[in-house]
mmCIF file of N, CA and C in Angstrom:
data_model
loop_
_atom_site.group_PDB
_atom_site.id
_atom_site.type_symbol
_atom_site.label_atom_id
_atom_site.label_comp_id
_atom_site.label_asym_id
_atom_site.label_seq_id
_atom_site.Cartn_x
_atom_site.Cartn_y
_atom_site.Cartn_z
ATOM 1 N N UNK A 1 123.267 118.942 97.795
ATOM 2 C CA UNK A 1 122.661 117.639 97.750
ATOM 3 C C UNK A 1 123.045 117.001 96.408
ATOM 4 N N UNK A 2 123.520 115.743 96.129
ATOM 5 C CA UNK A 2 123.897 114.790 95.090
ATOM 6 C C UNK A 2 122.673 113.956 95.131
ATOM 7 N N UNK A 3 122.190 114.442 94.138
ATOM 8 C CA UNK A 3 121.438 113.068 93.495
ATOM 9 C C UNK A 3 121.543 112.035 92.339
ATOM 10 N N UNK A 4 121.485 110.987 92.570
ATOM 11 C CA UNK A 4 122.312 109.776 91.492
ATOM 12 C C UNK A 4 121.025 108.992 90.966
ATOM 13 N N UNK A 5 121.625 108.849 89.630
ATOM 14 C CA UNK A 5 120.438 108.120 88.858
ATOM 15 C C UNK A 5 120.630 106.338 89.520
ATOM 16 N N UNK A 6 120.451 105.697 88.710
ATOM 17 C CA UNK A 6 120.395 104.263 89.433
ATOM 18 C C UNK A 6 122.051 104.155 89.316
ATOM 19 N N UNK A 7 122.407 103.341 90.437
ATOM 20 C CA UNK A 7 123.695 103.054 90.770
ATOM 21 C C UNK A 7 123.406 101.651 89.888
ATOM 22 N N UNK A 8 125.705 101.869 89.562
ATOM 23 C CA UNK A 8 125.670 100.635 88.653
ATOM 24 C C UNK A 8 127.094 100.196 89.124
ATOM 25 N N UNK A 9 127.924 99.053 89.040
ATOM 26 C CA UNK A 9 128.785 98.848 89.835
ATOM 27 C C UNK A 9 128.771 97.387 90.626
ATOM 28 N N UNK A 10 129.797 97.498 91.031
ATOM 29 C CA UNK A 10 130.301 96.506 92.020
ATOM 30 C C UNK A 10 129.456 96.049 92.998
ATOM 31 N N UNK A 11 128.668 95.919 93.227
ATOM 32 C CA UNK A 11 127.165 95.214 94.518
ATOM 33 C C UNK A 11 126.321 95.993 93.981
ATOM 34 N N UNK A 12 125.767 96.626 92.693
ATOM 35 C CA UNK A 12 124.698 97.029 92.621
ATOM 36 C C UNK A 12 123.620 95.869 92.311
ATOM 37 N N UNK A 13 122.344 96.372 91.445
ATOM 38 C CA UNK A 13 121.769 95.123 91.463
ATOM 39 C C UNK A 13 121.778 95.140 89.944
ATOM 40 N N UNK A 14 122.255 95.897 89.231
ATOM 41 C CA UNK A 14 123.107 95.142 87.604
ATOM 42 C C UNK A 14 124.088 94.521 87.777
ATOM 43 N N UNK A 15 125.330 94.566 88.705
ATOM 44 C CA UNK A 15 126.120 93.347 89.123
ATOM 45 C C UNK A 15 125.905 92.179 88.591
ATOM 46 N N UNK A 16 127.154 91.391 88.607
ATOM 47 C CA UNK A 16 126.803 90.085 87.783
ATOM 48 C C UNK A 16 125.732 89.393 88.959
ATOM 49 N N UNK A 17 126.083 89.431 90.247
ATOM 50 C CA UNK A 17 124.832 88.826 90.933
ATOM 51 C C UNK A 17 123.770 89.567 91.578
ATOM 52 N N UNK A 18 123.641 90.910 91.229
ATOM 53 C CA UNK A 18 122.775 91.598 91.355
ATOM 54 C C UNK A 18 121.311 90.935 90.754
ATOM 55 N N UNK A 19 120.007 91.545 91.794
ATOM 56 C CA UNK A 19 118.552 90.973 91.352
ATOM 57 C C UNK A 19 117.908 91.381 90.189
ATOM 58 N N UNK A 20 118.047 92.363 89.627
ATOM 59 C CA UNK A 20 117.888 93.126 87.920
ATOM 60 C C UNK A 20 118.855 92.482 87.439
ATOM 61 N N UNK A 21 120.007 91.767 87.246
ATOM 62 C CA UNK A 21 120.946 90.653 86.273
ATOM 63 C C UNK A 21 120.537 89.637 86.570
ATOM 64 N N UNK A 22 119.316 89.018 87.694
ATOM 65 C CA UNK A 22 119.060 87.817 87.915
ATOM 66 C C UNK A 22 117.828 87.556 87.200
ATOM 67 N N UNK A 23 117.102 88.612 87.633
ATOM 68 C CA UNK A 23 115.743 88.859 86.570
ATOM 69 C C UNK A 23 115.588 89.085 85.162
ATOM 70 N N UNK A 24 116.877 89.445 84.882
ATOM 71 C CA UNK A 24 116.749 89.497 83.404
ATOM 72 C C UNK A 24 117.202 88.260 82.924
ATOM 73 N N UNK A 25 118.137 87.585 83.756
ATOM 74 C CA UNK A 25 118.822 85.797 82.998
ATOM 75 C C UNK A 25 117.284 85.182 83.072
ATOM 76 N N UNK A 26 116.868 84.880 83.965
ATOM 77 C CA UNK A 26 115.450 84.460 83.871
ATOM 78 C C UNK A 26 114.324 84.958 83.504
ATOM 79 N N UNK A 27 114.308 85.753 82.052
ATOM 80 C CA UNK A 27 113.128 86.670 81.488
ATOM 81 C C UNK A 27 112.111 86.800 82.214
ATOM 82 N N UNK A 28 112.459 86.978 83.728
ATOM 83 C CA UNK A 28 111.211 88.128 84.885
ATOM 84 C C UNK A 28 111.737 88.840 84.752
ATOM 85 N N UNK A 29 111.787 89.870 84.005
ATOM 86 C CA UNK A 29 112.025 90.932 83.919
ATOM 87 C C UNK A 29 111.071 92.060 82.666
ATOM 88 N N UNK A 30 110.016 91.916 82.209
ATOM 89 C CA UNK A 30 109.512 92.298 80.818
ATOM 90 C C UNK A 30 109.802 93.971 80.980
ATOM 91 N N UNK A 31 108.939 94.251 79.825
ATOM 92 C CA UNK A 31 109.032 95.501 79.424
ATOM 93 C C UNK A 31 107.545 96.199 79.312
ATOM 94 N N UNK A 32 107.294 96.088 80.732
ATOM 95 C CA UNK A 32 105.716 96.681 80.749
ATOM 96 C C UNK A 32 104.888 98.003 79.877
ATOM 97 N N UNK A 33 103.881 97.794 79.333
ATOM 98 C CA UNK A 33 103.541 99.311 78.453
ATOM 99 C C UNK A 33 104.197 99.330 77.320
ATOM 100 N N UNK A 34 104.184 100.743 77.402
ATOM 101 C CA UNK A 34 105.295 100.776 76.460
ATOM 102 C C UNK A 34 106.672 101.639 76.490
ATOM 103 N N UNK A 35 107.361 100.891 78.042
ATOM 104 C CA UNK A 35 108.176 100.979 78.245
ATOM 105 C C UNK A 35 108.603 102.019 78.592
ATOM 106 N N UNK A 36 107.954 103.078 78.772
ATOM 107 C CA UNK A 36 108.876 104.858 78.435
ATOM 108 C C UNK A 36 109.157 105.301 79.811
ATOM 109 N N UNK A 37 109.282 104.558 80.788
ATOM 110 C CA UNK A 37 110.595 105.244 82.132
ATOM 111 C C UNK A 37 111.919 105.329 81.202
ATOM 112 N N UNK A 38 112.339 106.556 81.992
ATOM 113 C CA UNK A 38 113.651 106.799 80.968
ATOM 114 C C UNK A 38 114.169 106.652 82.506
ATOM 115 N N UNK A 39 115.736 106.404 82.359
ATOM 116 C CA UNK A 39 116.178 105.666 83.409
ATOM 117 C C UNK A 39 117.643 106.633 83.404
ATOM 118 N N UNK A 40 118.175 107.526 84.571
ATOM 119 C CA UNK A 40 119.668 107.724 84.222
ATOM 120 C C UNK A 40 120.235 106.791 85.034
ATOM 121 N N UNK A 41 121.614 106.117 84.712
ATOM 122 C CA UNK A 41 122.416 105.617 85.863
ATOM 123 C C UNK A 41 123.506 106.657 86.070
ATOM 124 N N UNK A 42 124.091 105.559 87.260
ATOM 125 C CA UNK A 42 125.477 106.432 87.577
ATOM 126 C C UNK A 42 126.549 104.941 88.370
ATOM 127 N N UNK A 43 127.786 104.983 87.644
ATOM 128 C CA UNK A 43 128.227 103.851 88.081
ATOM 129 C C UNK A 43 128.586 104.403 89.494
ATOM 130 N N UNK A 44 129.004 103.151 90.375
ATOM 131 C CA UNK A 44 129.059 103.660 91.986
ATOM 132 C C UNK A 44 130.928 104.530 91.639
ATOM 133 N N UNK A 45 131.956 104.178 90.819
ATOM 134 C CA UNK A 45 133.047 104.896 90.985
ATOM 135 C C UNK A 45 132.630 106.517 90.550
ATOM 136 N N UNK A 46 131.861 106.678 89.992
ATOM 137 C CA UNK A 46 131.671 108.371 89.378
ATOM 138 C C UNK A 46 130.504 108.717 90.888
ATOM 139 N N UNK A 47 130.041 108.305 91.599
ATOM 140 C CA UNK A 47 129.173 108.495 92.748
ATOM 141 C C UNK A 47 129.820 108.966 93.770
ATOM 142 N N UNK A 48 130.842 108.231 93.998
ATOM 143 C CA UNK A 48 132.423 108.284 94.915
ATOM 144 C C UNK A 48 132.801 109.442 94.221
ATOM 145 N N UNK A 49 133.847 109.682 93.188
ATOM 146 C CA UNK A 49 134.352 110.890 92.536
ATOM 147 C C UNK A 49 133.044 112.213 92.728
ATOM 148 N N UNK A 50 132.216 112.068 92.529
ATOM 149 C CA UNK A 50 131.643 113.159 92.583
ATOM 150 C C UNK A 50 130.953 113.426 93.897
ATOM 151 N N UNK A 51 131.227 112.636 95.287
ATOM 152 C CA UNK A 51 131.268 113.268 97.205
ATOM 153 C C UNK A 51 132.787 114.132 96.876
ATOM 154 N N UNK A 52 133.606 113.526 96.357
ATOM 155 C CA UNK A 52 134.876 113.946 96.468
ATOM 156 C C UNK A 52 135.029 115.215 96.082
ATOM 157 N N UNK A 53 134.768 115.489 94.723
ATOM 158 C CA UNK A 53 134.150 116.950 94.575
ATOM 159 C C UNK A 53 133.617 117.736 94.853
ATOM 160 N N UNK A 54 132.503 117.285 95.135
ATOM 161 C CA UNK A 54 131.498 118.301 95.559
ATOM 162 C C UNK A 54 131.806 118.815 97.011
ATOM 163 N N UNK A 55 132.709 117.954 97.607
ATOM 164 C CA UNK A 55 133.165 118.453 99.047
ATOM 165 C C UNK A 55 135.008 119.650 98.989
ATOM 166 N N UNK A 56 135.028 118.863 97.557
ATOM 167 C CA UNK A 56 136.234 119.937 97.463
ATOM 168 C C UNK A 56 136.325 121.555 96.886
ATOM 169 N N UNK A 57 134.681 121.485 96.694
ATOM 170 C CA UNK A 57 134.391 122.966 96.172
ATOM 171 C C UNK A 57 133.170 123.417 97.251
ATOM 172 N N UNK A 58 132.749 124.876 97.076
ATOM 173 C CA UNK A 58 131.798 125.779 97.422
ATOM 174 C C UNK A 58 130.849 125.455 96.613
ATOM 175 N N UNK A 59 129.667 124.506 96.661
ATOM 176 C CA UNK A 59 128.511 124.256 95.874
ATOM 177 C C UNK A 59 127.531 124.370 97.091
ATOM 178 N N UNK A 60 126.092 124.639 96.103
ATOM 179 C CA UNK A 60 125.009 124.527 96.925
ATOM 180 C C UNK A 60 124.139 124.176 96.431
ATOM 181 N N UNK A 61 122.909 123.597 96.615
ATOM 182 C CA UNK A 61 121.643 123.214 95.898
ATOM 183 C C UNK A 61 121.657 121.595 95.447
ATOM 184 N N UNK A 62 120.942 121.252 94.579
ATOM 185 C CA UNK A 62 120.657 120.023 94.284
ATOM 186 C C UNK A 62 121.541 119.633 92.988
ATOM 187 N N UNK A 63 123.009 119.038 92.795
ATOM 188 C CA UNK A 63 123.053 118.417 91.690
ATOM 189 C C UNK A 63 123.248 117.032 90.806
ATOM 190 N N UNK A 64 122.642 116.746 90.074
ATOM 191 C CA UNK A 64 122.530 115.129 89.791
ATOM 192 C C UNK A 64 123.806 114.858 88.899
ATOM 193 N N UNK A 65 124.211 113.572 89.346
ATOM 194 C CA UNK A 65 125.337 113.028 88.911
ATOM 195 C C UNK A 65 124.732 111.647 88.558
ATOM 196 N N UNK A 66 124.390 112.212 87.057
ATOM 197 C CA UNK A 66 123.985 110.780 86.001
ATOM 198 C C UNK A 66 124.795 110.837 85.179
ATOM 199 N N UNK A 67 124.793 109.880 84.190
ATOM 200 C CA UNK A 67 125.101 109.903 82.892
ATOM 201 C C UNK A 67 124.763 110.984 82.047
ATOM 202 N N UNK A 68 125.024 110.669 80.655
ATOM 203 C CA UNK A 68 125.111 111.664 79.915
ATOM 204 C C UNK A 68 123.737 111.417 78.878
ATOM 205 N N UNK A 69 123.463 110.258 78.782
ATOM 206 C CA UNK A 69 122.358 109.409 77.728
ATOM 207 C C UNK A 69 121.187 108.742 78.757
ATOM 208 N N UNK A 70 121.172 109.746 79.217
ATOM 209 C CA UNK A 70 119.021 108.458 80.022
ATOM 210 C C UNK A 70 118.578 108.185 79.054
ATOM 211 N N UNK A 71 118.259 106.660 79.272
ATOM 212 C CA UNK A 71 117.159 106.059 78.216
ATOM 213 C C UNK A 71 115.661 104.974 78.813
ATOM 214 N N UNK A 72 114.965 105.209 77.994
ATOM 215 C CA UNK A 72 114.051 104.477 78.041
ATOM 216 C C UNK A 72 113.861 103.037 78.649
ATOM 217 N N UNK A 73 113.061 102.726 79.314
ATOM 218 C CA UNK A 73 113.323 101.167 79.177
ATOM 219 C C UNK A 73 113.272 100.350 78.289
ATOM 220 N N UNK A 74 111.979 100.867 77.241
ATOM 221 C CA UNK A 74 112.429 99.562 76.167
ATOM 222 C C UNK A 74 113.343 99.904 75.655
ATOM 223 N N UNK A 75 114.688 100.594 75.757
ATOM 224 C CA UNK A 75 115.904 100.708 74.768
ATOM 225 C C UNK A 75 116.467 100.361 75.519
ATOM 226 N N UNK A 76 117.037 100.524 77.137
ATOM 227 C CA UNK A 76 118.140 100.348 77.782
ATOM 228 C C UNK A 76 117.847 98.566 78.370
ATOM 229 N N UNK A 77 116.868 98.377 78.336
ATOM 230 C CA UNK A 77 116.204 96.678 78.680
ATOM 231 C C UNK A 77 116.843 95.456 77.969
ATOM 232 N N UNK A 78 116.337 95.649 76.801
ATOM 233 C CA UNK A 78 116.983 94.821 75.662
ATOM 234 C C UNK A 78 118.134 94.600 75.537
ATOM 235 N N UNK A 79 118.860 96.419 75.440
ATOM 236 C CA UNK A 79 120.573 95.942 75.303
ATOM 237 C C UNK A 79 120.993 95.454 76.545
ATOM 238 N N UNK A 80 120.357 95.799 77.798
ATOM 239 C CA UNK A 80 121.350 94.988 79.211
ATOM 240 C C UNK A 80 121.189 93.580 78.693
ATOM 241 N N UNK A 81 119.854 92.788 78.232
ATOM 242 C CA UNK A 81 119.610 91.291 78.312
ATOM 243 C C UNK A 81 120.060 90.998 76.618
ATOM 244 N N UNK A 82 121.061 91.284 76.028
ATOM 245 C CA UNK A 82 122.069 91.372 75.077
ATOM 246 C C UNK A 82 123.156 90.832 75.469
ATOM 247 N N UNK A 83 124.061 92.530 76.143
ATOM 248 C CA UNK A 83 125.164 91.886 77.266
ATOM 249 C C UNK A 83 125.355 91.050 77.797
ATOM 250 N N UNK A 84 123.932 90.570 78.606
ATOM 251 C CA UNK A 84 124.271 89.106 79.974
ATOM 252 C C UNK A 84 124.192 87.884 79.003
ATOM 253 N N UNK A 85 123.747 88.174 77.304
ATOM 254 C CA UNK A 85 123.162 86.456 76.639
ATOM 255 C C UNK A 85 121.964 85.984 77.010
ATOM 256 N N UNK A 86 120.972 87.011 78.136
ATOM 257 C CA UNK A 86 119.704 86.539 78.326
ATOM 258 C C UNK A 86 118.396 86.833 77.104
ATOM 259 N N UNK A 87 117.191 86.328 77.570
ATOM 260 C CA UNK A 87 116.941 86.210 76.656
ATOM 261 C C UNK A 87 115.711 87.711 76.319
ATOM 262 N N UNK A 88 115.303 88.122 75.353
ATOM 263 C CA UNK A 88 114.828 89.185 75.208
ATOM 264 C C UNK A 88 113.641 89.337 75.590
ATOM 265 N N UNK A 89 113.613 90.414 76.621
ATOM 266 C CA UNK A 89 112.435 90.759 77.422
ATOM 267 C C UNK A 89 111.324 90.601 76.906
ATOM 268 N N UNK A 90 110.262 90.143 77.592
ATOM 269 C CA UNK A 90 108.640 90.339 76.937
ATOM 270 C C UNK A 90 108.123 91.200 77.204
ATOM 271 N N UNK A 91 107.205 91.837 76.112
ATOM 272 C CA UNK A 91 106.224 92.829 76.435
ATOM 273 C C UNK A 91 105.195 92.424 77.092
ATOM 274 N N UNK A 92 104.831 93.297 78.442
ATOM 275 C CA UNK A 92 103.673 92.804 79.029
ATOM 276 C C UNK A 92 102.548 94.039 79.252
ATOM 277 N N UNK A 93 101.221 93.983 78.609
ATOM 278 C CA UNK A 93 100.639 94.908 78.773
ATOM 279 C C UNK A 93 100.561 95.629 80.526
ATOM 280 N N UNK A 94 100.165 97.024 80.355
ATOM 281 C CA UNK A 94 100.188 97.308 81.612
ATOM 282 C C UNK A 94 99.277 96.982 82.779
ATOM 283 N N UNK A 95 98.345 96.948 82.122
ATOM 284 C CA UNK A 95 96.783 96.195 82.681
ATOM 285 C C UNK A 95 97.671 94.887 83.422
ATOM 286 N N UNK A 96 98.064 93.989 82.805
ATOM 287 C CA UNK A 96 98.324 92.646 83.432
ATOM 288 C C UNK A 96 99.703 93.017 84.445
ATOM 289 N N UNK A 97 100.275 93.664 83.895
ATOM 290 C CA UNK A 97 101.608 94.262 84.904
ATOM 291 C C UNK A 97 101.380 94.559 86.425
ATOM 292 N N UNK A 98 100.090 95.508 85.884
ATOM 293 C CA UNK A 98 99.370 96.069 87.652
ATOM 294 C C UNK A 98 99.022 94.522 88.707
ATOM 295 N N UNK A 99 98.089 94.084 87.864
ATOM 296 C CA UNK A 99 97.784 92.555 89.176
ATOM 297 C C UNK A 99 99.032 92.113 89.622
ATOM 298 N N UNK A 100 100.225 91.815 88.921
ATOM 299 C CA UNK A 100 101.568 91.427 89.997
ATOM 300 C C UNK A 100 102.258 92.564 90.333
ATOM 301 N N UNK A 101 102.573 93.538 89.988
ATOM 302 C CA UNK A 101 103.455 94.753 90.939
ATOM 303 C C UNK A 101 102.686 95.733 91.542
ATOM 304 N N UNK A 102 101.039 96.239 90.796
ATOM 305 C CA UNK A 102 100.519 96.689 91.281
ATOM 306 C C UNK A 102 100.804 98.714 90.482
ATOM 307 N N UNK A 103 100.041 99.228 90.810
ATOM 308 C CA UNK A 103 100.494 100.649 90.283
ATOM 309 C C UNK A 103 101.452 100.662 90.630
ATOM 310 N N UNK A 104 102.284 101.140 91.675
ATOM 311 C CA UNK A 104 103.767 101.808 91.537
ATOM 312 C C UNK A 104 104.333 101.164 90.589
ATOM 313 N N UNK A 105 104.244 100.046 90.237
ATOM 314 C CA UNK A 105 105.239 98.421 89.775
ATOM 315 C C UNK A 105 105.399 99.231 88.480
ATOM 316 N N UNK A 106 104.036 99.222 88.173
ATOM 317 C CA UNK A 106 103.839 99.695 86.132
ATOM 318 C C UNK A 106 104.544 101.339 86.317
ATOM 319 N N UNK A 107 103.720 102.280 87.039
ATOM 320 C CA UNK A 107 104.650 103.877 86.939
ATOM 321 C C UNK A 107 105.930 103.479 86.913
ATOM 322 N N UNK A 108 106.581 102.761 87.937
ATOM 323 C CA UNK A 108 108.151 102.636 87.759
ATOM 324 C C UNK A 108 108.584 102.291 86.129
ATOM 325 N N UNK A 109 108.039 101.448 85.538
ATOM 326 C CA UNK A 109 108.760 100.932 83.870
ATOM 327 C C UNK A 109 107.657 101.652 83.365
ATOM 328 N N UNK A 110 107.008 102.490 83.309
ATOM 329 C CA UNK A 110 106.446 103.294 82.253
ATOM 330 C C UNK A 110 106.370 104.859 82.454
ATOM 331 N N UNK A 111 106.492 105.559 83.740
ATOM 332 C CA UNK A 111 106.263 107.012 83.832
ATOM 333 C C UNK A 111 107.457 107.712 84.478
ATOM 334 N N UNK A 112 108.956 107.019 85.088
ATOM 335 C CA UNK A 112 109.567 107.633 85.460
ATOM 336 C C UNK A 112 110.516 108.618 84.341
ATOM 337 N N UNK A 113 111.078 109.497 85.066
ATOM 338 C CA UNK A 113 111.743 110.715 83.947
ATOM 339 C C UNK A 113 113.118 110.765 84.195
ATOM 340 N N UNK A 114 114.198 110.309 83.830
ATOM 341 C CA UNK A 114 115.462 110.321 84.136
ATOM 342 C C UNK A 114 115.996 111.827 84.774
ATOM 343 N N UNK A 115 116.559 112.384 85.324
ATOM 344 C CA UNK A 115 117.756 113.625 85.334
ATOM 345 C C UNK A 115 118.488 113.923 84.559
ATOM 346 N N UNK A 116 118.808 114.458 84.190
ATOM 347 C CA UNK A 116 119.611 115.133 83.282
ATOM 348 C C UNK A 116 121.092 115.524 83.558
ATOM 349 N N UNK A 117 122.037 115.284 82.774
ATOM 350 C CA UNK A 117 123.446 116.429 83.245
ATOM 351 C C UNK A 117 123.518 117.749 82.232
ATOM 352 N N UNK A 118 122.196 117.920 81.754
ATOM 353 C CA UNK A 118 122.297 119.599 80.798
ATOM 354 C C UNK A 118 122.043 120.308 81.931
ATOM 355 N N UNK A 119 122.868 121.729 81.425
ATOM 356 C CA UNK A 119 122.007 122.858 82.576
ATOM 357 C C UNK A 119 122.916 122.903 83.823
ATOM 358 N N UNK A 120 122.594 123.852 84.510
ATOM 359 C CA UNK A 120 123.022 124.109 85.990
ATOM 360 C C UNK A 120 122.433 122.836 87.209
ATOM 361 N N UNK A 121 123.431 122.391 87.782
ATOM 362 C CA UNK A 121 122.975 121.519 89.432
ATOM 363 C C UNK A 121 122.907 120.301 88.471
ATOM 364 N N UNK A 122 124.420 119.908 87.789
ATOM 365 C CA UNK A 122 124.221 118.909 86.952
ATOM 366 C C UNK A 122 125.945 118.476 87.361
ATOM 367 N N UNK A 123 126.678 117.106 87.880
ATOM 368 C CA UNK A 123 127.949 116.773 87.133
ATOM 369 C C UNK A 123 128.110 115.814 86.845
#
């Protein structure tokens, strides 16, 4: 089994017209809490390369094909809305976060845990 951190790429939704590059040009996008989902990606060409692999060898079990650096949201937030020239995310307490996304909304930008590529069931 391949598991991939957030896809990044060509129709993802960091894409130049992707809805996370749309949300961040239009600062809907804040930085709820204090930010600490750590986030791995994986661009969609290393997603592709690594079916290709993993079908060209004898593997078994679960391995994640992220990056090498998961980061946080308030670190990886800021620098995406850097890149695009948008403008820098607001902090929004989590309390007020919940009434529009609701719990999952806030766990997603504050409690998720990236994957790792240390260790075994990692490429």
């Amino acid at each position: 089994m391949l598991r991939y951190g957030h896809l990044t790429g060509p129709g993802s939704i960091y894409d130049k017209d992707g809805s996370t590059t749309a949300a961040v040009l239009a600062g809907r996008m804040p930085i709820v809490g204090d930010g600490g989902s750590v986030f791995s990606f994986t661009h969609a060409h290393d997603a592709a390369t690594a079916v290709v692999a993993a079908l060209d060898r004898n593997v078994s079990g679960a391995l994640n094909v992220v990056d090498d650096t998961p980061m946080a949201v308030r670190d990886w937030l800021p620098a995406f809305a850097r890149k695009l020239g948008a403008p820098a995310p607001r902090r929004v307490p989590a309390f007020v976060a919940k009434l529009a996304v609701g719990g999952f909304g806030v766990a997603f930008m504050t409690r998720l845990r990236g994957p790792t590529t240390a260790g075994r069931g990692s490429c």
